[in-house]
GROMACS .gro file of C-alpha atoms in nm:
model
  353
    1UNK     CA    1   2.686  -2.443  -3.134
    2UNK     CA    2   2.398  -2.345  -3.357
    3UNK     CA    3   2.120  -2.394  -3.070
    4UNK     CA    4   2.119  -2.472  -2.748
    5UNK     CA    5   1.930  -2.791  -2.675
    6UNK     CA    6   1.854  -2.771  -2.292
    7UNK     CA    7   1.691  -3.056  -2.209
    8UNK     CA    8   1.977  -3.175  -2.278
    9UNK     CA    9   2.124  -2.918  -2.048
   10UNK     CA   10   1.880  -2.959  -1.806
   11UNK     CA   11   2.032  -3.349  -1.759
   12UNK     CA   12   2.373  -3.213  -1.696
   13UNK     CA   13   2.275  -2.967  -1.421
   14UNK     CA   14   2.080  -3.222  -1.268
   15UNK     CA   15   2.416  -3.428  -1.224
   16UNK     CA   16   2.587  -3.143  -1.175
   17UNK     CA   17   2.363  -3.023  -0.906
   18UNK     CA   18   2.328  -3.417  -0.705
   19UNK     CA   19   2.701  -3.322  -0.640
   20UNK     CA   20   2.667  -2.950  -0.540
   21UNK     CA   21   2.499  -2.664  -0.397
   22UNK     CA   22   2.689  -2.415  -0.578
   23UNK     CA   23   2.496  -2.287  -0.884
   24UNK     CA   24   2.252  -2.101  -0.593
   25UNK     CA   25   2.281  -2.109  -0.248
   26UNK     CA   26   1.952  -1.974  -0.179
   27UNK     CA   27   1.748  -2.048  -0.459
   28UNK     CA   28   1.555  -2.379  -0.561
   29UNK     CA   29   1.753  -2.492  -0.952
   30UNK     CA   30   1.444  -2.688  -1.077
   31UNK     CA   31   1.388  -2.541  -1.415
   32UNK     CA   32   1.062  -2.601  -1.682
   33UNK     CA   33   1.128  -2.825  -1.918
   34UNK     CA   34   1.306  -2.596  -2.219
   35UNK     CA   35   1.251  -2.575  -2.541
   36UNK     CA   36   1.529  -2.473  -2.790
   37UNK     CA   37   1.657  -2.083  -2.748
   38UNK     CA   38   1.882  -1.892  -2.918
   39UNK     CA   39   2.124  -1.678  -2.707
   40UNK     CA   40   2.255  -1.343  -2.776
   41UNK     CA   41   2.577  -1.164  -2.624
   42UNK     CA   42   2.728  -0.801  -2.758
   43UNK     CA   43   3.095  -0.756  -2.643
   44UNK     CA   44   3.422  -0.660  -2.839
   45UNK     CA   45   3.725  -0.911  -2.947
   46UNK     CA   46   4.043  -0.794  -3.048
   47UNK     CA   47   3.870  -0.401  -2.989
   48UNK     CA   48   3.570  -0.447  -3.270
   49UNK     CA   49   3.260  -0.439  -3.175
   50UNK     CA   50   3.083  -0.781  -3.207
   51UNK     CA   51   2.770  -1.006  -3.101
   52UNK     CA   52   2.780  -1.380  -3.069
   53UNK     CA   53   2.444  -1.576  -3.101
   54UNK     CA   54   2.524  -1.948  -2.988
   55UNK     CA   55   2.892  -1.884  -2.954
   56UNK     CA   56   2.888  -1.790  -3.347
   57UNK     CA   57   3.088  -1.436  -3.333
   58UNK     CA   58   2.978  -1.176  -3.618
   59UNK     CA   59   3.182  -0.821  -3.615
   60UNK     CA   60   2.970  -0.546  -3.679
   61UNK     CA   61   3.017  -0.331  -3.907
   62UNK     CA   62   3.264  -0.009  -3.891
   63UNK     CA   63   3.270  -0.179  -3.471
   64UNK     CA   64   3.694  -0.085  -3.430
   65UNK     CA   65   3.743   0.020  -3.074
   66UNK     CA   66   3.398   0.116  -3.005
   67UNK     CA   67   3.195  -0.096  -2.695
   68UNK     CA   68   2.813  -0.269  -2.705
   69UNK     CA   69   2.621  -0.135  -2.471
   70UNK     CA   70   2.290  -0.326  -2.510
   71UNK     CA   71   2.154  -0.643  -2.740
   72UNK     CA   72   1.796  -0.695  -2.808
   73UNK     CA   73   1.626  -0.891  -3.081
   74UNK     CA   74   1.320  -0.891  -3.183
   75UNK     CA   75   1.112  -1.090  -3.479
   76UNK     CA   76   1.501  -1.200  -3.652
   77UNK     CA   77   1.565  -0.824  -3.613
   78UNK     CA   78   1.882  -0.770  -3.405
   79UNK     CA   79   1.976  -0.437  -3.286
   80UNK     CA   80   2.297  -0.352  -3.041
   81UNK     CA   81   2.385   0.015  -2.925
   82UNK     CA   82   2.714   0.118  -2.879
   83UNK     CA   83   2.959   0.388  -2.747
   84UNK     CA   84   3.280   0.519  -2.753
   85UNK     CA   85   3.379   0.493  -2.379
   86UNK     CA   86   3.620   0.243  -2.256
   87UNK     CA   87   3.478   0.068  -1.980
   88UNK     CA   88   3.302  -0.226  -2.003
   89UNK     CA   89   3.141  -0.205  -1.698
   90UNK     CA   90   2.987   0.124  -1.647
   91UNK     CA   91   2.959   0.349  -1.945
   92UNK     CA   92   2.591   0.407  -2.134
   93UNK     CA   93   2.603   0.666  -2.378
   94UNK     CA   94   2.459   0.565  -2.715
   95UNK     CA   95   2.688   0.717  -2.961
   96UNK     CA   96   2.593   0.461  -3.249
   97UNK     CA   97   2.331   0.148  -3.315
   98UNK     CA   98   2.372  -0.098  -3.531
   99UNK     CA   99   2.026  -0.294  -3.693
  100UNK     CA  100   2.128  -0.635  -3.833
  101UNK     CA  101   2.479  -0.491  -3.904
  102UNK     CA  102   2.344  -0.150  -4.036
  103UNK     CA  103   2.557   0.112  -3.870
  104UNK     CA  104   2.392   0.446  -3.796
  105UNK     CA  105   2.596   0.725  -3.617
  106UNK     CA  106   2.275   0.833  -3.364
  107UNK     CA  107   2.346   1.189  -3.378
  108UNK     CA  108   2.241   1.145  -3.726
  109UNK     CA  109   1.965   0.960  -3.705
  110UNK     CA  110   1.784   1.180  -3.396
  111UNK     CA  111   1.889   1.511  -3.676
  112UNK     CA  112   2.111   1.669  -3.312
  113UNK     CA  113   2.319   1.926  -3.447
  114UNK     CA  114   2.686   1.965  -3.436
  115UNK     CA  115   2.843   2.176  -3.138
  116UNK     CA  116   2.564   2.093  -2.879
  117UNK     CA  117   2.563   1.922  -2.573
  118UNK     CA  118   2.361   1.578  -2.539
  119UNK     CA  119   2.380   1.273  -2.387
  120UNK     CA  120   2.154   0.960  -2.524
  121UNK     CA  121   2.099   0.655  -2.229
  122UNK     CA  122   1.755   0.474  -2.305
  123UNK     CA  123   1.686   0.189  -2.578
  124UNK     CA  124   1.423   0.031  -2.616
  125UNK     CA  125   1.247  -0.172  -2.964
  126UNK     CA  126   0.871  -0.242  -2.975
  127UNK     CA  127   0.688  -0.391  -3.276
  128UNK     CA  128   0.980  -0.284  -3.512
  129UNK     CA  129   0.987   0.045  -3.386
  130UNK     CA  130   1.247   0.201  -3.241
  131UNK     CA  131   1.290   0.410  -2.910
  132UNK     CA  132   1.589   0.659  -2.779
  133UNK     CA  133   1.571   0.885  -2.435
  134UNK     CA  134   1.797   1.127  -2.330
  135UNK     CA  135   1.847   1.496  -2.357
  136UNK     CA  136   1.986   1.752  -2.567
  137UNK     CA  137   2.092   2.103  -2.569
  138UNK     CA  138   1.863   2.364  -2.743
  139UNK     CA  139   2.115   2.546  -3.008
  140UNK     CA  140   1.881   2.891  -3.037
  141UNK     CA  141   1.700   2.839  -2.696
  142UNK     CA  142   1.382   3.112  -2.622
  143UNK     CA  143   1.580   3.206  -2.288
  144UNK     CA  144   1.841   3.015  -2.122
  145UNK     CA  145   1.539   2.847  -1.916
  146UNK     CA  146   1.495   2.702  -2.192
  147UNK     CA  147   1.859   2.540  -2.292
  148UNK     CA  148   1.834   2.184  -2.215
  149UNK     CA  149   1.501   1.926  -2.365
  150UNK     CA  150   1.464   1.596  -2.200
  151UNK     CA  151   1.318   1.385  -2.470
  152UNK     CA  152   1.252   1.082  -2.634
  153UNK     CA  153   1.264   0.955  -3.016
  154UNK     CA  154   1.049   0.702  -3.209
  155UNK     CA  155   1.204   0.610  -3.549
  156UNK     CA  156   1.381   0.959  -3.508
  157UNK     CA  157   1.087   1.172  -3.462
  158UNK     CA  158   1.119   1.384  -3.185
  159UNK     CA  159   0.897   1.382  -2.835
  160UNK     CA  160   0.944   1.716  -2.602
  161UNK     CA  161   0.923   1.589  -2.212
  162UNK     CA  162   1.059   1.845  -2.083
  163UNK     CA  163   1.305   2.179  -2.123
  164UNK     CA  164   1.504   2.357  -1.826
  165UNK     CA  165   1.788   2.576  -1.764
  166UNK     CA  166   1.981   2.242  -1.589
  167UNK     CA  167   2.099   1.961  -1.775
  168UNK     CA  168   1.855   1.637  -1.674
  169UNK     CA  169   1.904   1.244  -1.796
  170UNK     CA  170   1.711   0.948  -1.841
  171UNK     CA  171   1.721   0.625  -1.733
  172UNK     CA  172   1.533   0.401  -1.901
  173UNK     CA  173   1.226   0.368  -2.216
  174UNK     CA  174   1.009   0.121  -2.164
  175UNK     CA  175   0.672   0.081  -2.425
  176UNK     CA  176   0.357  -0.056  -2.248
  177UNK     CA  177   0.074  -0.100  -2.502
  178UNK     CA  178   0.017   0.257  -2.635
  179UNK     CA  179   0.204   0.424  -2.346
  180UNK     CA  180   0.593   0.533  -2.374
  181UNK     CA  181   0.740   0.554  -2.018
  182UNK     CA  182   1.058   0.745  -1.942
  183UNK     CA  183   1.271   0.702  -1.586
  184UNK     CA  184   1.436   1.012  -1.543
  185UNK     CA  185   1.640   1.268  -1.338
  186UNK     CA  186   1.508   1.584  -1.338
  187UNK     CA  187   1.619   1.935  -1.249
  188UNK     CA  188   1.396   2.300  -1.221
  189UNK     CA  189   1.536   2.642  -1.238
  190UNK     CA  190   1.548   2.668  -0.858
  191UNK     CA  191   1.805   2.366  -0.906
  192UNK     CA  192   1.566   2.142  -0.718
  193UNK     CA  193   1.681   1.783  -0.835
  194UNK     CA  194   1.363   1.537  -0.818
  195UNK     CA  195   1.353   1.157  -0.985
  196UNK     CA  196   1.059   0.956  -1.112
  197UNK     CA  197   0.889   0.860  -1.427
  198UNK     CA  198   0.741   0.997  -1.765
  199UNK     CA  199   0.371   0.789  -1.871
  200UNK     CA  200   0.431   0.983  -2.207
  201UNK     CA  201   0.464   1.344  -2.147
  202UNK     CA  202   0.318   1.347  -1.785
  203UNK     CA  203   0.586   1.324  -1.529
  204UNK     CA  204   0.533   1.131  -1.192
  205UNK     CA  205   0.785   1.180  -0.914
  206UNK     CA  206   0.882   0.920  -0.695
  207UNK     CA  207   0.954   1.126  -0.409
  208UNK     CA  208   1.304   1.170  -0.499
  209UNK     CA  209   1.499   0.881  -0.442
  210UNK     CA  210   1.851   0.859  -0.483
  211UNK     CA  211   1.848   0.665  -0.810
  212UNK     CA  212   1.580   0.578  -1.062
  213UNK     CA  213   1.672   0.270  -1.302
  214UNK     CA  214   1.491   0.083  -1.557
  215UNK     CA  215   1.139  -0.075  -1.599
  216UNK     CA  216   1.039  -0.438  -1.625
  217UNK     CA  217   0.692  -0.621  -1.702
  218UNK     CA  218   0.524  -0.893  -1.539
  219UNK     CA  219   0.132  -1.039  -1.511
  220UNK     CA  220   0.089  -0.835  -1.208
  221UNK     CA  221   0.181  -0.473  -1.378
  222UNK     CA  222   0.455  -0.252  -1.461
  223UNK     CA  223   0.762  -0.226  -1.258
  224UNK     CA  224   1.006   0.032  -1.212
  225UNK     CA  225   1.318   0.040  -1.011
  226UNK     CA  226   1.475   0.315  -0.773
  227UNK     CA  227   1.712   0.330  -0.448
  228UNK     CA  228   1.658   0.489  -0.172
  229UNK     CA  229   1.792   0.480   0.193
  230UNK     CA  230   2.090   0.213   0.084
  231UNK     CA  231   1.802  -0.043  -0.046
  232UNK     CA  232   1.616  -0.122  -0.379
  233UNK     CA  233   1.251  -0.067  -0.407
  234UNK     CA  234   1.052  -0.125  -0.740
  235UNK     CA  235   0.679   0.039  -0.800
  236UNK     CA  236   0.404  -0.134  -0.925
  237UNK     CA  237   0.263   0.194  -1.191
  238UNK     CA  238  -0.048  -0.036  -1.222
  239UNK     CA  239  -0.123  -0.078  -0.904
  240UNK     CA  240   0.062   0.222  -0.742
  241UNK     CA  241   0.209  -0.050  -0.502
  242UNK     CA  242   0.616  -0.012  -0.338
  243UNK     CA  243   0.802  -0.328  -0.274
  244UNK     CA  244   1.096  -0.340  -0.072
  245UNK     CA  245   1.400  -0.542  -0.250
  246UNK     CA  246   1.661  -0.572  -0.052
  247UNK     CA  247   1.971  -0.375   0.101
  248UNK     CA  248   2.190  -0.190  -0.140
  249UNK     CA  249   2.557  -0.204  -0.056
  250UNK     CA  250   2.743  -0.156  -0.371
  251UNK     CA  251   2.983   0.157  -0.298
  252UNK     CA  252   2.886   0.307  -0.638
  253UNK     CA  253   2.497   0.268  -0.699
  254UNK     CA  254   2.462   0.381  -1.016
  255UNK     CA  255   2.385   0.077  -1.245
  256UNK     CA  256   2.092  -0.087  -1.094
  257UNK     CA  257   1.880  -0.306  -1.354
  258UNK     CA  258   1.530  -0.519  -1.294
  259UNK     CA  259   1.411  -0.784  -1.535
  260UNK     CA  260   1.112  -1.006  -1.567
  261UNK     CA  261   1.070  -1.346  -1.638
  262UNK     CA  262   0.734  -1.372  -1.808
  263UNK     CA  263   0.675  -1.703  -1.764
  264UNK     CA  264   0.679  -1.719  -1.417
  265UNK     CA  265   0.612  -1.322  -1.293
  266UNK     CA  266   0.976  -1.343  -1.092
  267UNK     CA  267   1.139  -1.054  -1.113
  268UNK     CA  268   1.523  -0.994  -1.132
  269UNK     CA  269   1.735  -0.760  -0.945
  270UNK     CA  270   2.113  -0.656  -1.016
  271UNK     CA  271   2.367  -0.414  -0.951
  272UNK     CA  272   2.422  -0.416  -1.355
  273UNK     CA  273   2.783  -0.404  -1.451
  274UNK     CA  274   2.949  -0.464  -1.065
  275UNK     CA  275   2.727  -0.692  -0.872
  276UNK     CA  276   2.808  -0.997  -0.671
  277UNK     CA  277   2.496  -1.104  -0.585
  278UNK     CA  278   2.108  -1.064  -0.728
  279UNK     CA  279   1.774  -1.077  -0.615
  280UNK     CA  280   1.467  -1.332  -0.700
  281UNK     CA  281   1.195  -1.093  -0.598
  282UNK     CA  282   1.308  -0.954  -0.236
  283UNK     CA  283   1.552  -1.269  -0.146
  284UNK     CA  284   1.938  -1.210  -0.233
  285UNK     CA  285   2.083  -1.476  -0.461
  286UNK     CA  286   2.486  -1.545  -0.384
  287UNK     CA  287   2.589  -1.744  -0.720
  288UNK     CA  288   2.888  -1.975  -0.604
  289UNK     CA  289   2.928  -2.169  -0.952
  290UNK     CA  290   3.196  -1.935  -1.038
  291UNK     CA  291   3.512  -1.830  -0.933
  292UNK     CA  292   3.472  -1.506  -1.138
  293UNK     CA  293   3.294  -1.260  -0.888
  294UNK     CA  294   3.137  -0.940  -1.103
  295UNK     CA  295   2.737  -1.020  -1.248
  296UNK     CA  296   2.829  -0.780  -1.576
  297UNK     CA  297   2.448  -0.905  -1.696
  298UNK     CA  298   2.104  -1.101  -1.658
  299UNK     CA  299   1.867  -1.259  -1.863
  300UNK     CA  300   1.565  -1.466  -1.732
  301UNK     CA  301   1.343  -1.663  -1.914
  302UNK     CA  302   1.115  -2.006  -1.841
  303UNK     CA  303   1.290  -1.990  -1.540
  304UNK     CA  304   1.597  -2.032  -1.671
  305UNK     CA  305   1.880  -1.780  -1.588
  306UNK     CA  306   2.150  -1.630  -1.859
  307UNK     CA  307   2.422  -1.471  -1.663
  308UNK     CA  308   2.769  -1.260  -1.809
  309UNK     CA  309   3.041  -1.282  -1.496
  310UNK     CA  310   3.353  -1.125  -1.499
  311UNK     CA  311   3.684  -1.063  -1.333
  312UNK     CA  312   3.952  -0.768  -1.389
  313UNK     CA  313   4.320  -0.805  -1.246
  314UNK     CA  314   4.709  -0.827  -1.353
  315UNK     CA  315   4.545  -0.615  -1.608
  316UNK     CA  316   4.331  -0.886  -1.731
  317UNK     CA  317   4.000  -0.924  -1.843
  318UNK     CA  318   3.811  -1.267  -1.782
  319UNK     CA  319   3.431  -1.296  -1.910
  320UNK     CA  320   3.246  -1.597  -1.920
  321UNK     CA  321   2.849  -1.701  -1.985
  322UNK     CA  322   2.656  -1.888  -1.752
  323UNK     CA  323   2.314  -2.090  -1.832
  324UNK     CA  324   2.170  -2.208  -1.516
  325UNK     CA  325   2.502  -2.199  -1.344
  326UNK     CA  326   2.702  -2.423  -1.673
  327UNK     CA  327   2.990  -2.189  -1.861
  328UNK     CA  328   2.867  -2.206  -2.221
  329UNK     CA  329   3.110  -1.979  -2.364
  330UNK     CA  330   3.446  -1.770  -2.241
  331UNK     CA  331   3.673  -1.451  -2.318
  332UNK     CA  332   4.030  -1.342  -2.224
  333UNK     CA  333   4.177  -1.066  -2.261
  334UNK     CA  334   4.472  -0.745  -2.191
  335UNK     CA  335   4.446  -0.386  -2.114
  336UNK     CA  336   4.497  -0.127  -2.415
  337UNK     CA  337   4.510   0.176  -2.215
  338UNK     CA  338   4.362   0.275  -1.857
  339UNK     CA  339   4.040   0.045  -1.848
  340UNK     CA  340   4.049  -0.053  -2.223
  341UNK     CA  341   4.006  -0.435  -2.267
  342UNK     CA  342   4.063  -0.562  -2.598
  343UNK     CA  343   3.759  -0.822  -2.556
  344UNK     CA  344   3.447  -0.792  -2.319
  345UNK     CA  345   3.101  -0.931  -2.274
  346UNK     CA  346   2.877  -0.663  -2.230
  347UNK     CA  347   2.489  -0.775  -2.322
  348UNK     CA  348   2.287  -1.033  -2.317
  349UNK     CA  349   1.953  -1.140  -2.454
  350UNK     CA  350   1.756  -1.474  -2.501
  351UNK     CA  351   1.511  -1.616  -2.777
  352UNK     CA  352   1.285  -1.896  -2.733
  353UNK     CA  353   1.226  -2.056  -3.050
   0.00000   0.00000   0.00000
């Protein structure tokens, strides 16, 4: 399938949906009138790493039993990060990134030395450049105050946020015009755990909720994501305004994720990697087009919604894509080891040509 031609599409769900309520229970299915887009998804088959664009698979390079994290493409330019962990669902270390097929070891490329501790978690790509957030461990460290640097990289070049005795993580990199914003965990030498954001190297706390996620961009400002109390909230940073989600009753809440669709200002709420459901803004969506009951990803765009579901039993893995609630493509496959699934889908990202 070398594009995907929805109006086209957009005939068949109308059939589809005269018969049936099931692509969203909650949630009017009239979509704009598409154009053509290309669509995106990073997963493994046969354990290589791999991306698909229009169900057209291409193994990247050096990719044997390492796992996508995270697609993006921007201006033809397609970039995927990638780990060694083994499960599909949860695990966000960037060990390696690939740039149109162009493997780099990231360790490398951010010049971390051997034998230190670090752990890399944010990715972002603006205007060709590209971003990396985490933290590292300070080999010759002043005092052991010093020992651990929360920081992020542009094309490699170091950015200092912040250095402490206790290690501290980040979230997500988001770029916003000139600005570089970091959601992080943070940790002083009294131990005192808070959460919030970096707006370049000045840090804002959020009053310490439970979990701070990613960032997503609308009309009406920036938009970060956090949990607190057993519910989402997000934060409007332009307008210093909290919006209440929804209740949050996944047992592990550690993989939240908020998206915009920027043709509309909606914005997109997961559990990434283990949800059933999502939200449109503050209502919950229950998808019922699919037997399959995990939400492993989501993509919006022109109000039409991209969607990765999956299923693991009988030691079986069963991915499929969704556009606007149709299966457009499929993968099967077996355990190798404790969670190890010889083929996943992971990522997903959307072009509009």
């Amino acid at each position: 399938m070398k594009k995907l031609l929805l109006p086209f599409l957009v005939l068949i769900l109308s059939l589809f949906n005269s018969c049936s309520n099931d692509l969203d229970t909650n949630e009017v299915t009239e979509k704009n009138t598409p154009q053509s887009y290309d669509v995106y998804v990073a997963g493994r088959e046969n354990s290589k790493a791999c991306f698909w664009k229009n169900n057209v698979k291409t193994d990247l390079t050096n990719g044997d039993n390492l796992l996508p994290i995270e697609i993006k493409v921007e201006n033809n330019n397609i970039y995927v990060t990638g780990s060694l962990g083994i499960n599909p669902v949860s695990y966000k270390s960037i060990q390696y990134f690939w740039k149109n097929n162009v493997k780099t070891e990231i360790k490398q490329y951010l010049s971390i030395q051997n034998n230190v501790q670090y752990d890399i978690t944010g990715f972002a790509v603006n205007n060709g450049d590209i971003y990396f957030a985490g933290y590292v461990e300070n080999p010759i460290p002043a005092s052991s105050l010093e020992r651990y640097e929360l920081c992020y990289w542009k094309n490699g070049v170091k950015t200092l946020l912040r250095k402490g005795q206790f290690i501290p993580s980040a979230e997500g990199v988001f770029i916003n015009g000139s600005d570089v914003y970091v959601s992080a965990l943070v940790v002083d030498n009294n131990q005192n755990i808070d959460r919030g954001y970096f707006k370049n190297t000045t840090y804002n706390s959020l009053n310490n909720p439970d979990y701070v996620f990613n960032f997503a961009k609308n009309n009406n400002g920036l938009h970060i994501l956090y949990k607190k109390n057993s519910k989402y909230y997000s934060k409007n940073i332009t307008t210093n305004t909290e919006t209440l989600i929804g209740d949050y009753t996944a047992s592990l809440p550690f993989y939240g994720k908020i998206v915009s669709d920027k043709s509309t200002n909606d914005l997109y709420t997961t559990y990434y990697g283990n949800g059933i459901s999502y939200f449109k803004n503050n209502t919950v969506i229950n998808p019922t087009f699919s037997a399959l009951p995990f939400i492993q990803d989501l993509f919006v765009l022109n109000n039409n919604i991209y969607m990765i579901k999956y299923n693991t039993q009988n030691s079986t893995y069963n991915g499929k894509v969704f556009i606007n609630g149709v299966e457009s493509q499929n993968i099967n496959s077996l355990q190798n080891g404790t969670i190890n699934y010889t083929g996943t889908f992971n990522s997903i990202h959307v072009v509009e040509n």
